Amino acid sequence: EEDNWGSLTLEVWQSPPIEGCTDEYADNYNSDAHVDDGSCTGYAYPDNGNYALDFNGENVYVSIPHNDMLNLSEGDYSVGVWFYADSDKPAAYGNEWGTIVSKQHAGPFWYAVGYLDNPGAYWHYVEGIENGASASNLIQYDQWNYMVSVYNGETHTDYLNGQAIFTVPTGGQVVGNNLDFIIGRCNDGEGLGAHPYQFYGMIDKLMLYNRALNEEEMQFNMFSDELYNEEDLVAYYKFNS
């Protein structure tokens, strides 16, 4: 037989929700709030501002694992980038090529773009198609330069700050490989050892396309974080937070 101890009545009191800033990174974060009221202010963390990669030391580079898309071996292509070439380059680097990006090896090179320390020229290299360098004294040291290399199946043209500086008739198709995509140094396929061609300075807004950009697109991309047209965009590295 079960004992009957009577009945118990429970009353539940529900407090009103506490509104406030629920983002713990905001200056006015309220740990008691559980409903965000949109009042968060004064963030203490980077807010996707304007940042760039700084290559200020020997053996400083970025290696992106191989992906077939990065081979750009379907025909036309464009490589766009902002770069800041530092004139105070350590003597250990020598007067060599400063490689901005490369995906190449000791056999057939694929493609690479960069600048020559002396005499301040911009260069591109595409094995199986052609290679060349612009006129001297075009690269502005200690300030930002905007460069786009465009291959349209008939010509390869390099643009500096929106102006064409070097055009060479060419034809063919670039050769792909399975090596990593390197930013800030040459990849020679032998462990980055024989010909590093280290970049010294800063790199920003690197973009790769599987088509030839037109001048209107290049001008727009030069001054905007948003791209004019993302058709056939392979990669876009803004290097922001």
CSV table of C-alpha atoms in Angstrom, one decimal:
chain,number,residue,atom,x,y,z
A,1,GLU,CA,0.0,0.0,0.0
A,2,GLU,CA,1.4,3.4,-1.0
A,3,ASP,CA,1.4,6.3,1.4
A,4,ASN,CA,-0.4,9.5,0.3
A,5,TRP,CA,1.6,12.5,1.3
A,6,GLY,CA,-0.9,15.0,-0.1
A,7,SER,CA,-0.4,17.3,-3.2
A,8,LEU,CA,2.2,19.9,-4.1
A,9,THR,CA,1.5,23.0,-6.2
A,10,LEU,CA,4.4,24.6,-8.1
A,11,GLU,CA,4.3,28.1,-9.4
A,12,VAL,CA,6.9,29.1,-12.1
A,13,TRP,CA,7.9,32.7,-12.3
A,14,GLN,CA,9.4,33.7,-15.6
A,15,SER,CA,11.5,36.8,-15.6
A,16,PRO,CA,11.5,39.1,-18.7
A,17,PRO,CA,14.3,38.6,-21.2
A,18,ILE,CA,17.4,40.6,-20.7
A,19,GLU,CA,18.3,42.5,-23.8
A,20,GLY,CA,21.8,43.9,-24.6
A,21,CYS,CA,25.0,43.2,-26.6
A,22,THR,CA,25.7,39.5,-26.7
A,23,ASP,CA,29.0,39.7,-28.6
A,24,GLU,CA,31.8,39.0,-26.2
A,25,TYR,CA,34.3,40.9,-28.4
A,26,ALA,CA,32.4,44.2,-28.3
A,27,ASP,CA,33.3,46.9,-25.8
A,28,ASN,CA,29.8,47.0,-24.3
A,29,TYR,CA,29.3,43.2,-24.0
A,30,ASN,CA,26.7,42.2,-21.4
A,31,SER,CA,27.3,38.8,-20.0
A,32,ASP,CA,23.7,38.7,-18.5
A,33,ALA,CA,22.0,39.4,-21.8
A,34,HIS,CA,20.6,36.6,-23.8
A,35,VAL,CA,18.7,38.6,-26.5
A,36,ASP,CA,20.9,40.8,-28.7
A,37,ASP,CA,19.4,44.2,-29.2
A,38,GLY,CA,21.9,45.4,-31.9
A,39,SER,CA,23.7,47.8,-29.6
A,40,CYS,CA,27.2,46.3,-29.9
A,41,THR,CA,29.9,48.9,-30.5
A,42,GLY,CA,33.6,49.4,-30.3
A,43,TYR,CA,34.9,46.1,-31.5
A,44,ALA,CA,38.4,45.2,-30.4
A,45,TYR,CA,39.2,42.8,-33.1
A,46,PRO,CA,40.1,43.5,-36.8
A,47,ASP,CA,37.0,44.3,-38.9
A,48,ASN,CA,38.2,43.1,-42.3
A,49,GLY,CA,40.1,46.3,-42.8
A,50,ASN,CA,42.9,47.0,-45.3
A,51,TYR,CA,45.8,44.6,-44.6
A,52,ALA,CA,48.6,43.1,-46.7
A,53,LEU,CA,51.2,40.4,-46.5
A,54,ASP,CA,54.6,41.6,-45.4
A,55,PHE,CA,57.6,39.7,-46.8
A,56,ASN,CA,60.3,41.2,-44.8
A,57,GLY,CA,62.7,38.3,-44.2
A,58,GLU,CA,64.6,35.6,-45.8
A,59,ASN,CA,62.6,32.4,-46.5
A,60,VAL,CA,59.3,34.3,-45.9
A,61,TYR,CA,56.7,33.1,-48.4
A,62,VAL,CA,53.2,31.5,-48.6
A,63,SER,CA,52.7,28.0,-50.0
A,64,ILE,CA,49.2,27.1,-51.2
A,65,PRO,CA,48.7,23.4,-51.8
A,66,HIS,CA,48.3,22.3,-55.4
A,67,ASN,CA,44.9,22.5,-56.9
A,68,ASP,CA,44.2,21.9,-60.6
A,69,MET,CA,42.3,25.1,-60.8
A,70,LEU,CA,45.5,27.0,-60.0
A,71,ASN,CA,47.1,25.7,-63.2
A,72,LEU,CA,45.1,28.1,-65.4
A,73,SER,CA,45.9,25.8,-68.3
A,74,GLU,CA,42.7,26.1,-70.2
A,75,GLY,CA,43.7,29.0,-72.4
A,76,ASP,CA,43.3,32.7,-71.6
A,77,TYR,CA,44.2,34.0,-68.1
A,78,SER,CA,44.8,37.1,-66.0
A,79,VAL,CA,46.9,37.6,-62.8
A,80,GLY,CA,46.3,40.8,-60.9
A,81,VAL,CA,48.1,42.0,-57.8
A,82,TRP,CA,49.0,45.1,-55.7
A,83,PHE,CA,52.7,45.0,-54.6
A,84,TYR,CA,55.0,47.3,-52.7
A,85,ALA,CA,58.7,46.8,-53.6
A,86,ASP,CA,60.9,47.8,-50.7
A,87,SER,CA,64.1,49.6,-51.8
A,88,ASP,CA,65.8,48.8,-48.6
A,89,LYS,CA,66.4,45.2,-49.7
A,90,PRO,CA,69.1,43.3,-47.7
A,91,ALA,CA,72.2,42.6,-49.6
A,92,ALA,CA,71.8,38.9,-49.0
A,93,TYR,CA,68.9,38.9,-51.5
A,94,GLY,CA,71.2,40.1,-54.3
A,95,ASN,CA,70.0,42.0,-57.5
A,96,GLU,CA,67.8,39.2,-58.6
A,97,TRP,CA,64.2,38.8,-59.6
A,98,GLY,CA,61.6,39.5,-56.9
A,99,THR,CA,59.0,36.8,-57.5
A,100,ILE,CA,55.4,37.9,-56.6
A,101,VAL,CA,53.7,34.6,-57.5
A,102,SER,CA,54.8,31.4,-59.2
A,103,LYS,CA,53.7,27.9,-60.0
A,104,GLN,CA,56.7,26.4,-61.8
A,105,HIS,CA,59.4,23.8,-61.7
A,106,ALA,CA,62.8,23.1,-63.2
A,107,GLY,CA,61.3,21.4,-66.3
A,108,PRO,CA,58.8,23.4,-68.1
A,109,PHE,CA,57.9,26.5,-66.1
A,110,TRP,CA,54.2,27.2,-65.8
A,111,TYR,CA,54.0,30.9,-65.1
A,112,ALA,CA,55.5,33.5,-62.7
A,113,VAL,CA,55.3,37.2,-62.4
A,114,GLY,CA,57.6,39.6,-60.5
A,115,TYR,CA,60.0,42.5,-60.8
A,116,LEU,CA,63.7,43.0,-61.5
A,117,ASP,CA,65.6,44.9,-58.8
A,118,ASN,CA,67.8,46.5,-61.4
A,119,PRO,CA,66.6,48.3,-63.5
A,120,GLY,CA,63.1,48.4,-61.9
A,121,ALA,CA,61.3,46.4,-64.6
A,122,TYR,CA,58.3,44.1,-64.4
A,123,TRP,CA,58.6,40.6,-65.8
A,124,HIS,CA,56.4,37.6,-66.6
A,125,TYR,CA,57.5,34.1,-67.5
A,126,VAL,CA,55.4,31.4,-69.2
A,127,GLU,CA,57.3,28.3,-70.4
A,128,GLY,CA,56.1,27.0,-73.7
A,129,ILE,CA,54.7,30.4,-74.6
A,130,GLU,CA,57.1,33.2,-74.0
A,131,ASN,CA,58.6,35.5,-71.4
A,132,GLY,CA,59.7,39.1,-71.3
A,133,ALA,CA,60.3,42.2,-69.2
A,134,SER,CA,59.0,45.7,-69.5
A,135,ALA,CA,61.1,48.8,-70.0
A,136,SER,CA,63.4,49.9,-67.2
A,137,ASN,CA,62.5,52.2,-64.3
A,138,LEU,CA,58.8,51.7,-64.4
A,139,ILE,CA,58.4,50.0,-61.0
A,140,GLN,CA,58.0,52.6,-58.2
A,141,TYR,CA,59.8,51.5,-55.1
A,142,ASP,CA,58.6,52.2,-51.6
A,143,GLN,CA,55.0,52.8,-52.9
A,144,TRP,CA,52.2,50.6,-54.1
A,145,ASN,CA,52.0,49.3,-57.7
A,146,TYR,CA,49.0,47.7,-59.3
A,147,MET,CA,50.0,45.1,-61.9
A,148,VAL,CA,47.8,42.9,-64.2
A,149,SER,CA,49.3,40.3,-66.6
A,150,VAL,CA,46.8,39.3,-69.3
A,151,TYR,CA,47.1,36.5,-71.8
A,152,ASN,CA,44.4,36.3,-74.5
A,153,GLY,CA,45.7,33.6,-76.7
A,154,GLU,CA,47.3,36.0,-79.2
A,155,THR,CA,49.2,38.5,-77.0
A,156,HIS,CA,50.5,38.7,-73.5
A,157,THR,CA,50.2,42.3,-72.0
A,158,ASP,CA,51.3,43.6,-68.7
A,159,TYR,CA,49.5,46.6,-67.2
A,160,LEU,CA,51.0,48.9,-64.5
A,161,ASN,CA,48.6,51.1,-62.6
A,162,GLY,CA,46.0,50.8,-65.4
A,163,GLN,CA,48.4,51.5,-68.3
A,164,ALA,CA,49.8,48.9,-70.8
A,165,ILE,CA,53.6,48.8,-70.4
A,166,PHE,CA,54.6,45.7,-72.3
A,167,THR,CA,52.9,43.6,-75.0
A,168,VAL,CA,54.3,40.7,-76.9
A,169,PRO,CA,52.6,38.6,-79.6
A,170,THR,CA,52.4,35.0,-78.5
A,171,GLY,CA,50.3,31.8,-78.8
A,172,GLY,CA,49.9,28.4,-77.3
A,173,GLN,CA,48.8,27.1,-73.9
A,174,VAL,CA,50.4,27.2,-70.5
A,175,VAL,CA,51.7,23.9,-69.1
A,176,GLY,CA,50.2,22.7,-65.8
A,177,ASN,CA,51.9,20.9,-63.0
A,178,ASN,CA,51.2,19.4,-59.5
A,179,LEU,CA,53.4,21.8,-57.5
A,180,ASP,CA,52.2,24.2,-54.8
A,181,PHE,CA,51.3,27.8,-55.7
A,182,ILE,CA,53.9,30.1,-54.1
A,183,ILE,CA,53.4,33.7,-53.1
A,184,GLY,CA,56.6,35.7,-52.4
A,185,ARG,CA,59.2,33.3,-53.8
A,186,CYS,CA,60.0,31.2,-56.8
A,187,ASN,CA,59.2,27.5,-56.8
A,188,ASP,CA,61.8,25.7,-58.8
A,189,GLY,CA,60.5,22.2,-58.0
A,190,GLU,CA,63.6,21.3,-55.9
A,191,GLY,CA,62.4,22.3,-52.5
A,192,LEU,CA,62.5,26.0,-53.2
A,193,GLY,CA,66.3,25.9,-53.0
A,194,ALA,CA,68.1,26.6,-56.2
A,195,HIS,CA,66.6,29.8,-57.4
A,196,PRO,CA,64.4,31.3,-54.7
A,197,TYR,CA,64.2,34.9,-56.2
A,198,GLN,CA,62.7,36.2,-52.9
A,199,PHE,CA,60.3,39.0,-52.9
A,200,TYR,CA,61.0,41.8,-50.4
A,201,GLY,CA,58.1,44.1,-49.6
A,202,MET,CA,54.3,43.7,-49.4
A,203,ILE,CA,51.7,42.0,-51.5
A,204,ASP,CA,47.9,42.5,-51.5
A,205,LYS,CA,44.7,41.7,-53.5
A,206,LEU,CA,46.0,38.9,-55.6
A,207,MET,CA,43.5,37.6,-58.1
A,208,LEU,CA,43.6,34.8,-60.7
A,209,TYR,CA,41.2,34.5,-63.6
A,210,ASN,CA,40.7,31.8,-66.3
A,211,ARG,CA,40.1,34.5,-68.9
A,212,ALA,CA,41.5,37.7,-70.2
A,213,LEU,CA,40.3,40.8,-68.3
A,214,ASN,CA,39.4,43.9,-70.3
A,215,GLU,CA,40.6,47.4,-69.3
A,216,GLU,CA,37.3,48.4,-67.7
A,217,GLU,CA,37.5,45.4,-65.4
A,218,MET,CA,41.1,46.1,-64.5
A,219,GLN,CA,40.3,49.8,-63.7
A,220,PHE,CA,37.4,48.8,-61.5
A,221,ASN,CA,39.3,46.1,-59.6
A,222,MET,CA,42.2,48.5,-59.0
A,223,PHE,CA,40.1,50.7,-56.7
A,224,SER,CA,37.6,48.4,-55.2
A,225,ASP,CA,37.7,45.4,-52.9
A,226,GLU,CA,34.6,44.1,-54.7
A,227,LEU,CA,35.4,42.7,-58.2
A,228,TYR,CA,33.8,44.0,-61.4
A,229,ASN,CA,32.9,40.5,-62.6
A,230,GLU,CA,33.7,37.2,-60.9
A,231,GLU,CA,33.1,35.1,-64.0
A,232,ASP,CA,35.9,32.5,-64.3
A,233,LEU,CA,37.5,33.8,-61.1
A,234,VAL,CA,39.9,31.1,-59.8
A,235,ALA,CA,41.1,32.7,-56.6
A,236,TYR,CA,41.0,36.1,-54.8
A,237,TYR,CA,43.4,36.6,-51.9
A,238,LYS,CA,42.6,40.0,-50.1
A,239,PHE,CA,44.8,39.1,-47.1
A,240,ASN,CA,42.4,40.8,-44.7
A,241,SER,CA,41.2,39.4,-41.4
